[in-house]
Short mmCIF file of C-alpha atoms in Angstrom, two decimals:
data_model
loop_
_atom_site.label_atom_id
_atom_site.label_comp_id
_atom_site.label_asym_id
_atom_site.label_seq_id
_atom_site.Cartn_x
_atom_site.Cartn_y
_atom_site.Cartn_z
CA UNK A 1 -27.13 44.14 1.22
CA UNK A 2 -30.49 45.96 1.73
CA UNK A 3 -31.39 46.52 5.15
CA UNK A 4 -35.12 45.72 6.15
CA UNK A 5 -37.31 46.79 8.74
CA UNK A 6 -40.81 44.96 8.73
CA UNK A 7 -43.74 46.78 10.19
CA UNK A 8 -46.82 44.64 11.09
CA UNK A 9 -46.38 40.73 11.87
CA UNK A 10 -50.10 39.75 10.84
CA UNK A 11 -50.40 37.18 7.79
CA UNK A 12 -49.10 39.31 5.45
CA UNK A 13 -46.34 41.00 7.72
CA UNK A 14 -45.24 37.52 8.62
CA UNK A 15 -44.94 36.36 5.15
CA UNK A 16 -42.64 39.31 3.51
CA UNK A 17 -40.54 39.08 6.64
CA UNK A 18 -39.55 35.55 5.74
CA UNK A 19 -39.28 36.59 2.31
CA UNK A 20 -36.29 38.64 3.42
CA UNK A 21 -35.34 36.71 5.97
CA UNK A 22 -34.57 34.08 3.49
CA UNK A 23 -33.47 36.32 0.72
CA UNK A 24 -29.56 36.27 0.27
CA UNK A 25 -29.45 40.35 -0.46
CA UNK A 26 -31.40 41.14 2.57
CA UNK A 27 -30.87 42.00 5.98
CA UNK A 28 -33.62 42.37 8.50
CA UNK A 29 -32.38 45.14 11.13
CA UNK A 30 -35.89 44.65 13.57
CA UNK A 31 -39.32 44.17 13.35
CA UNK A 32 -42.40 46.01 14.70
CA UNK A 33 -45.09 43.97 16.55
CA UNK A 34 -47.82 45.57 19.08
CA UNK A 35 -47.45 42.72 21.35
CA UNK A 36 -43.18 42.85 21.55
CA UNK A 37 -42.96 39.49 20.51
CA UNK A 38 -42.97 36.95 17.97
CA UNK A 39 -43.29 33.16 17.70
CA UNK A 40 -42.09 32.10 14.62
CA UNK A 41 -38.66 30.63 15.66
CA UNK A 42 -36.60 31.98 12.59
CA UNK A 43 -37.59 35.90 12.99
CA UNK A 44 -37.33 35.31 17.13
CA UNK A 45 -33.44 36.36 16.97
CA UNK A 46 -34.25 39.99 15.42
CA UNK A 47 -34.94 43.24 17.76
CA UNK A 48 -38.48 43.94 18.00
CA UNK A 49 -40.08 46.87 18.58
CA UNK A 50 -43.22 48.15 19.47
CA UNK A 51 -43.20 51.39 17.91
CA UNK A 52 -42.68 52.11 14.05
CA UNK A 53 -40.63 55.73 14.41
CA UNK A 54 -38.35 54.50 17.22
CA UNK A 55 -37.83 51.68 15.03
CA UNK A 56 -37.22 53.35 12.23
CA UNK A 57 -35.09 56.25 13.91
CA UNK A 58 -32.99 53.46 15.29
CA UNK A 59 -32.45 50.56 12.91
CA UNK A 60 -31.65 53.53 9.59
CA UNK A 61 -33.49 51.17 6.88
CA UNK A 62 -32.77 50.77 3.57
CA UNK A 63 -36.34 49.30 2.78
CA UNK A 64 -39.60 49.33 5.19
CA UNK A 65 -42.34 46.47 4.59
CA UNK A 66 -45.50 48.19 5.75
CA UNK A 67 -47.90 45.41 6.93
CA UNK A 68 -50.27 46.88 9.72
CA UNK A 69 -53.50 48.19 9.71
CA UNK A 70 -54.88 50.43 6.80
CA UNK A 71 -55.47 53.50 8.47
CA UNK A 72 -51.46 53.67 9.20
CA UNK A 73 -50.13 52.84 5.68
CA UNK A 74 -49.85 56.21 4.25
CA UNK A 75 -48.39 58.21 7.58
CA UNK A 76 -45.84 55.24 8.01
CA UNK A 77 -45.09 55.77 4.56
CA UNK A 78 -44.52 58.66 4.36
CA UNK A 79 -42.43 59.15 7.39
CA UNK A 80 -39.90 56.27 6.17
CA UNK A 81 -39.31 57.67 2.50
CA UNK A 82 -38.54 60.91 4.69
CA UNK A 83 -36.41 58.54 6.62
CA UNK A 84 -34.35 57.65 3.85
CA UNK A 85 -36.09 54.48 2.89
CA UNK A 86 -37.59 52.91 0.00
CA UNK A 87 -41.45 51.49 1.05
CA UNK A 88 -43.37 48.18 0.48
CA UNK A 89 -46.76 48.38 1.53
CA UNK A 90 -49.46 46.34 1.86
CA UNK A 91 -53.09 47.19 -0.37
CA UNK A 92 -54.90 49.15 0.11
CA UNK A 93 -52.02 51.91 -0.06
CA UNK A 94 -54.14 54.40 2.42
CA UNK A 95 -57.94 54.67 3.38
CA UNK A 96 -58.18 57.84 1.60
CA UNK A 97 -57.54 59.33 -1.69
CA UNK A 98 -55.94 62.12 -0.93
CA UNK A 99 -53.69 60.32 1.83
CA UNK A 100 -52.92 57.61 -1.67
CA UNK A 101 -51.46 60.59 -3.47
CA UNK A 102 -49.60 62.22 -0.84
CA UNK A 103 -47.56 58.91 -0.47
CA UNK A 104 -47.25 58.68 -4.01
CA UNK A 105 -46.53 62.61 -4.22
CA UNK A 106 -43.78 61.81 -1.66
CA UNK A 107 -41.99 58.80 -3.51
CA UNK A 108 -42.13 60.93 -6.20
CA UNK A 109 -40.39 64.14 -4.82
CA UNK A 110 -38.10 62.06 -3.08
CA UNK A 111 -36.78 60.05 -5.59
CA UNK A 112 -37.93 56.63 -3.49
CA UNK A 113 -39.43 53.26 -5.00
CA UNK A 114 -42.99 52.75 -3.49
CA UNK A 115 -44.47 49.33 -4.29
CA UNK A 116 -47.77 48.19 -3.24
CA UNK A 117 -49.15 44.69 -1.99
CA UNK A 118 -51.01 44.01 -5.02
CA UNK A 119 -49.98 39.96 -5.15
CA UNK A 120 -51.46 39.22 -8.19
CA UNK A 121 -49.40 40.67 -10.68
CA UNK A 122 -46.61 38.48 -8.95
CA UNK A 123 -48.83 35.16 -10.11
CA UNK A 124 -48.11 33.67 -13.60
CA UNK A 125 -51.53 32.40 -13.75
CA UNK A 126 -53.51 35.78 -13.05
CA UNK A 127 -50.88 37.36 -15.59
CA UNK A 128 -52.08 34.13 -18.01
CA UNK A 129 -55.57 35.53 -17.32
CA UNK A 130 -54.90 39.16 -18.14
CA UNK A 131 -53.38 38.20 -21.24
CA UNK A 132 -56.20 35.78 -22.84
CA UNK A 133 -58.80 38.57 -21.74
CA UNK A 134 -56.87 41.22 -23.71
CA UNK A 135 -56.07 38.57 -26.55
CA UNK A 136 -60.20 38.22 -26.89
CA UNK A 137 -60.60 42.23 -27.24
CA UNK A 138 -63.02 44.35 -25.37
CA UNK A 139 -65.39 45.57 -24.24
CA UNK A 140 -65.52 44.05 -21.21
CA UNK A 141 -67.60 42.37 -18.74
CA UNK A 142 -66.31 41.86 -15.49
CA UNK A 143 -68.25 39.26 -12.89
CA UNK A 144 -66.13 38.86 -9.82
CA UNK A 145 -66.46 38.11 -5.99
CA UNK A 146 -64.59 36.43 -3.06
CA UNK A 147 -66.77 35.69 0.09
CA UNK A 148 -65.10 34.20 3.05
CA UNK A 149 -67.26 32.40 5.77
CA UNK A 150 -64.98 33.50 8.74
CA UNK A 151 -65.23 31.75 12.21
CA UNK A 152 -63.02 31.55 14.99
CA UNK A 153 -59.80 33.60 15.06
CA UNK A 154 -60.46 34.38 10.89
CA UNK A 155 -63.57 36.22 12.37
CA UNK A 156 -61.62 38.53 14.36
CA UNK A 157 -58.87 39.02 12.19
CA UNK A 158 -62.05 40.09 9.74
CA UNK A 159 -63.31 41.95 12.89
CA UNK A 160 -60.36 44.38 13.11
CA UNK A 161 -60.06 44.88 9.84
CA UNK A 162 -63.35 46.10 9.39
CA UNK A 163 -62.88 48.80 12.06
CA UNK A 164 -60.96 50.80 9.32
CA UNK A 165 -61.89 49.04 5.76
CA UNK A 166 -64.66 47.81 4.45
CA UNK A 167 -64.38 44.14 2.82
CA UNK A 168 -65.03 45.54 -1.15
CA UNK A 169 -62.20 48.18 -0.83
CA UNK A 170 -59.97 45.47 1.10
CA UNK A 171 -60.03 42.79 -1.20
CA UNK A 172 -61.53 44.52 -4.07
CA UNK A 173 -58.47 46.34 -5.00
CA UNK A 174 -57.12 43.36 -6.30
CA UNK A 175 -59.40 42.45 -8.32
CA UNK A 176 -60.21 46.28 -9.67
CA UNK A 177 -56.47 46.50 -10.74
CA UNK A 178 -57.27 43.29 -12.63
CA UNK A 179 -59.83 45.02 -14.71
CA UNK A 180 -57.74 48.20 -14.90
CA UNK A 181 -55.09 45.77 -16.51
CA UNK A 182 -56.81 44.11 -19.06
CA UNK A 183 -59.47 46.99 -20.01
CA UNK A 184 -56.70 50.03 -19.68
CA UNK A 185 -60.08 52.13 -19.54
CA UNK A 186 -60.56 54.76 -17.29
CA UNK A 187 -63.51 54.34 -14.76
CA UNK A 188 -66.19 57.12 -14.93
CA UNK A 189 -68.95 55.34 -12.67
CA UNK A 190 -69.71 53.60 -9.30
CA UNK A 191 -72.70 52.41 -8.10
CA UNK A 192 -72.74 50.64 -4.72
CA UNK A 193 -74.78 48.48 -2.07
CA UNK A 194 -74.15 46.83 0.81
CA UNK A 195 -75.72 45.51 4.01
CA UNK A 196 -74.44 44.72 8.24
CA UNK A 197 -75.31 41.10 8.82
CA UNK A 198 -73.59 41.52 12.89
CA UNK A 199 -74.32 43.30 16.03
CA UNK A 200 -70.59 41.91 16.37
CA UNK A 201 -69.09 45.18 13.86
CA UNK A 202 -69.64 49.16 14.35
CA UNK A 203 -72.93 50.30 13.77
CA UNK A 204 -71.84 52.55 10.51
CA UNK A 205 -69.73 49.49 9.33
CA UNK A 206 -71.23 46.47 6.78
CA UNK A 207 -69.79 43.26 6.27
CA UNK A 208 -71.36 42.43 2.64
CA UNK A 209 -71.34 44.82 -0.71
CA UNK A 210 -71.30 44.73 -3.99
CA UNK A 211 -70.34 47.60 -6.32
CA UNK A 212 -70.83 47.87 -10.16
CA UNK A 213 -68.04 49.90 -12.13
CA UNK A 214 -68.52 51.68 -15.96
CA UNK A 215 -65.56 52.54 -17.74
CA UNK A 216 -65.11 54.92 -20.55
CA UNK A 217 -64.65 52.08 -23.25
CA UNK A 218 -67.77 50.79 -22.54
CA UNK A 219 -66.50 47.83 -20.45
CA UNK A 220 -68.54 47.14 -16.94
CA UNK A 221 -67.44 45.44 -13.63
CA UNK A 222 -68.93 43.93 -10.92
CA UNK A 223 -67.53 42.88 -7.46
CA UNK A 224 -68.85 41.23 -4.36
CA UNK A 225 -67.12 40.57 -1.23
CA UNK A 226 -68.65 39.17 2.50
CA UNK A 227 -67.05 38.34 5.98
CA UNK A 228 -68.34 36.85 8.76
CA UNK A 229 -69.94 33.00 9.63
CA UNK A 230 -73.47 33.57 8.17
CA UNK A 231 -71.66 33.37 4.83
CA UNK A 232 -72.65 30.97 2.15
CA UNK A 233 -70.00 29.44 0.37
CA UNK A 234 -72.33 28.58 -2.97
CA UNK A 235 -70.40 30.33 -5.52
CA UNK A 236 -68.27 32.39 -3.14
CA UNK A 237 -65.32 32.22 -5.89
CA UNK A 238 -66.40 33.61 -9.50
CA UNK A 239 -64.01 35.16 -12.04
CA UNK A 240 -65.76 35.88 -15.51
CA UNK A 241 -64.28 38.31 -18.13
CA UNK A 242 -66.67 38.39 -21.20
CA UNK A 243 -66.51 40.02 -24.39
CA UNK A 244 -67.96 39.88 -27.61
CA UNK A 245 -65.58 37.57 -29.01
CA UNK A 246 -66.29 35.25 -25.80
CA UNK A 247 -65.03 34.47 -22.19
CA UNK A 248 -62.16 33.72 -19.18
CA UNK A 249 -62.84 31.95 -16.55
CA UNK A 250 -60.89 30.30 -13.67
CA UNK A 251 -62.14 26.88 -12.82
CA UNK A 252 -63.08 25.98 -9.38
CA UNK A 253 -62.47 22.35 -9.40
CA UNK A 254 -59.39 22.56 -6.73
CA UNK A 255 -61.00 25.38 -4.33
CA UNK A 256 -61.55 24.74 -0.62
CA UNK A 257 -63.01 26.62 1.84
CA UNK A 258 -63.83 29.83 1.38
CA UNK A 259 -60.84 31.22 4.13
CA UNK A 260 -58.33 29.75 2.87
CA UNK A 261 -55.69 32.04 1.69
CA UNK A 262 -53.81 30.23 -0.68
CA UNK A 263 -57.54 29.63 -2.84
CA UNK A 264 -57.75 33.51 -3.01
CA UNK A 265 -55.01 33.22 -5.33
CA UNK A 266 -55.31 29.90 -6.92
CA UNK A 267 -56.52 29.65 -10.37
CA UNK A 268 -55.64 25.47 -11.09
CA UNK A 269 -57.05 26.71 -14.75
CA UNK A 270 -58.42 28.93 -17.04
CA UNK A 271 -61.25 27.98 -19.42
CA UNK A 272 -61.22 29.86 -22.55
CA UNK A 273 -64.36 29.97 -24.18
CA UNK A 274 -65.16 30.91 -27.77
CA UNK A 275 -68.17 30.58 -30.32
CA UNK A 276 -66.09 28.36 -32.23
CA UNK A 277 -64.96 25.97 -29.00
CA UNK A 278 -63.41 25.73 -25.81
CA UNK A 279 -59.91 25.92 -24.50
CA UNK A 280 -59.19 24.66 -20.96
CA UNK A 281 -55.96 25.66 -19.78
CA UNK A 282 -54.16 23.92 -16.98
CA UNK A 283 -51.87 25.83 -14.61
CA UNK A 284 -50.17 22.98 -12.73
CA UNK A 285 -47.24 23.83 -10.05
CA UNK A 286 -48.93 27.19 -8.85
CA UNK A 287 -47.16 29.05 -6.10
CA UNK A 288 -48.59 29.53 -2.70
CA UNK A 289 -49.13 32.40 -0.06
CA UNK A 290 -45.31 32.52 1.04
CA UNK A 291 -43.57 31.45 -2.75
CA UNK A 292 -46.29 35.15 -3.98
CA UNK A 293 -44.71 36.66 -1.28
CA UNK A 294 -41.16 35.75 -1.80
CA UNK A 295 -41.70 36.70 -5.62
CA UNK A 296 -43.39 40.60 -4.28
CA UNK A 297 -40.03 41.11 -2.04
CA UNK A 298 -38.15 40.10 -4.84
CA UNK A 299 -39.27 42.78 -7.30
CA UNK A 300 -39.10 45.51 -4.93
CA UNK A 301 -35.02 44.03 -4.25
CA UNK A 302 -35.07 44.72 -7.72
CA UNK A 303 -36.50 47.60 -7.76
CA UNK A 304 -34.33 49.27 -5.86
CA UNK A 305 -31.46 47.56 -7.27
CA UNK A 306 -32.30 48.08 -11.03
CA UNK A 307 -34.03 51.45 -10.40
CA UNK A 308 -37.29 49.88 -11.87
CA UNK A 309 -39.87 53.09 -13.26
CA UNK A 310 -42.81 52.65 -10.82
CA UNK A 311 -45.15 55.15 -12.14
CA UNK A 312 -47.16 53.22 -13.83
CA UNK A 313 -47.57 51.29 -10.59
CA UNK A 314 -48.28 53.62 -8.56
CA UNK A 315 -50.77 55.42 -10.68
CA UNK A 316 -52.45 51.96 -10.98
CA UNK A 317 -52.33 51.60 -6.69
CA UNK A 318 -54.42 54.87 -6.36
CA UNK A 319 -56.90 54.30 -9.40
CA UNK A 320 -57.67 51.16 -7.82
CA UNK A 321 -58.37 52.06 -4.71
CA UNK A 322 -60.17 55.24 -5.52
CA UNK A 323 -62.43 53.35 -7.56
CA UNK A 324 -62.94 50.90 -4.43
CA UNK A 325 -63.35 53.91 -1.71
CA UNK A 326 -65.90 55.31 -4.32
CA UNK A 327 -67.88 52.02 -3.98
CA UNK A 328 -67.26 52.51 0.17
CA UNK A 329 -69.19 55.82 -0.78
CA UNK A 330 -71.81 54.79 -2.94
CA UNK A 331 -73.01 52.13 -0.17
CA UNK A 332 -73.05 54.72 2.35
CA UNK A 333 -74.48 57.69 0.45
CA UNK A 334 -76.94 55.49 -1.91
CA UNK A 335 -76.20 56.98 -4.51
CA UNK A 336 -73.81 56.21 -7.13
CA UNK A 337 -70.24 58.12 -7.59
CA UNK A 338 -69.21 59.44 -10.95
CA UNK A 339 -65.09 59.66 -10.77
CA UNK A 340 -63.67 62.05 -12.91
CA UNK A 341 -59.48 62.13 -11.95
CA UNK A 342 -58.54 58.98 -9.97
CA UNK A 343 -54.88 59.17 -10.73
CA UNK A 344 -51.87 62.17 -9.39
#
């Protein structure tokens, strides 16, 4: 039995705590909320805490689930794998590159398993798309973007977030290790723009960019991501890969509203596009937020269990997000960022 502590019950923190709570080789041993309190009725019987290193000095974990705010990931992570424990955390794995490979530097020395929130490599239908992308041959190009007309309590949620992370390193990891995946190029280029649209965020803060990305096969990427109620939702959802033998493309015909999680994930199907014709393929039975969730706790049970190599992951977590924080640069510099070594 593996014994949990969950830091951060947010969306995401709430989700991979009943992931173990429901798991039969799990035990959660506390949680760590701000507030001191939860109320979801099955997680209400477990101590709470309201801070991470009493928790974790008191409760001995096998296994911490880091889900709070990005500017804590790498310092919690690091001080549970010093702890003893093995460490889940949620993307983006630190707001710096250097604080990415000291966690990473840490798992490593310390012989722990380190696995990061990247959700869709845990959904059969963005592996489907991976696969018909790298079946068509490269180079690549890559036309992506999720824009989320937030109101109401999704507006705040965006609010906080944006006091540490910008919305094209936040979400744009995702999407970056998607490339990474299918192009397994190295990035050499980043060329970013972005713009504040509210008095309502910090004055050095913007809540639309867009970034461009050159890789050193030739293959090219481009990202957009935007927060906030002025948002349009006209093509908020588009994922293109394009080569010269033709095209992947998830069809929109089941999205809703821009906010809602479960569509960030939801492909419904791909369309497969050749000179010769086009294949559409349908995904029926996708899993939602909490089944992606239950599927990311139960790899890094595994993990653990199995003594899974994560190298490859973790190498993959940093490139990722250096490639995003470069983009974060560009945008506030102007000028574009040429990466040389993104990876320990």
């Amino acid at each position: 039995m593996t014994r949990v502590l969950i830091a951060g019950l947010g969306n995401m923190g709430m989700s991979h705590a009943l992931a173990h709570h429901h798991h039969p080789d799990a035990e959660i041993v506390g949680v760590v909320n701000r507030s001191g309190e939860t109320d979801q009725p099955e997680l209400a019987t477990y101590p709470i805490y309201t801070d991470f290193h009493e928790a974790l000095a008191t409760t001995h974990p096998d296994l911490v689930v880091i889900a709070t705010y990005s500017d804590s990931h790498a310092d919690y992570a690091v001080a549970a794998m010093e702890a003893g424990a093995h460490v889940f955390v949620e993307k983006p794995l630190a707001t710096t590159v250097d604080d990415a490979r000291r966690v990473v530097e840490t798992a490593t020395r310390l012989g722990r398993k380190l696995v990061v929130g990247y959700i869709l490599r845990h959904h059969p239908s963005w592996v489907r798309l991976i696969e018909e992308a790298r079946a068509l041959g490269g180079p690549y190009v890559f036309r992506m973007n999720l824009n989320q007309q937030s109101k109401g309590a999704e507006w705040e949620t965006h609010k906080a977030l944006m006091q540490t992370t910008a919305p094209i390193v936040d979400c744009g990891v995702h999407y970056v290790d998607v490339w990474c995946q299918i192009t397994d190029a190295k990035p050499v280029r980043v060329n970013g723009m972005g713009l504040r649209l509210s008095d309502e965020i910090a004055p050095d803060m913007y809540n639309y960019g867009q970034f461009q990305v050159t890789f050193d096969d030739g293959s090219v990427g481009w990202y957009e991501a935007g927060w906030g109620p002025m948002m349009s939702e006209t093509a908020f959802f588009v994922k293109d890969v394009i080569s010269p033998a033709g095209s992947v493309s998830i069809t929109e015909a089941d999205k809703a509203g821009s906010s809602d999680v479960d569509g960030h994930t939801k492909v419904g199907g791909l369309l497969v596009h050749r000179p010769d014709g086009d294949t559409l393929i349908n995904l029926p039975d996708e899993p939602g937020h909490q089944e992606l969730c239950d599927a990311e706790q139960a790899y890094m049970l595994r993990a653990i269990r199995d003594d899974i190599d994560l190298t490859r992951h973790m190498q993959d977590a940093v490139q990722s997000l250096a490639i995003c924080l470069a983009a974060d640069e560009s945008v506030r510099s102007g000028q574009p960022v040429t990466l040389t070594e993104v990876t320990p």
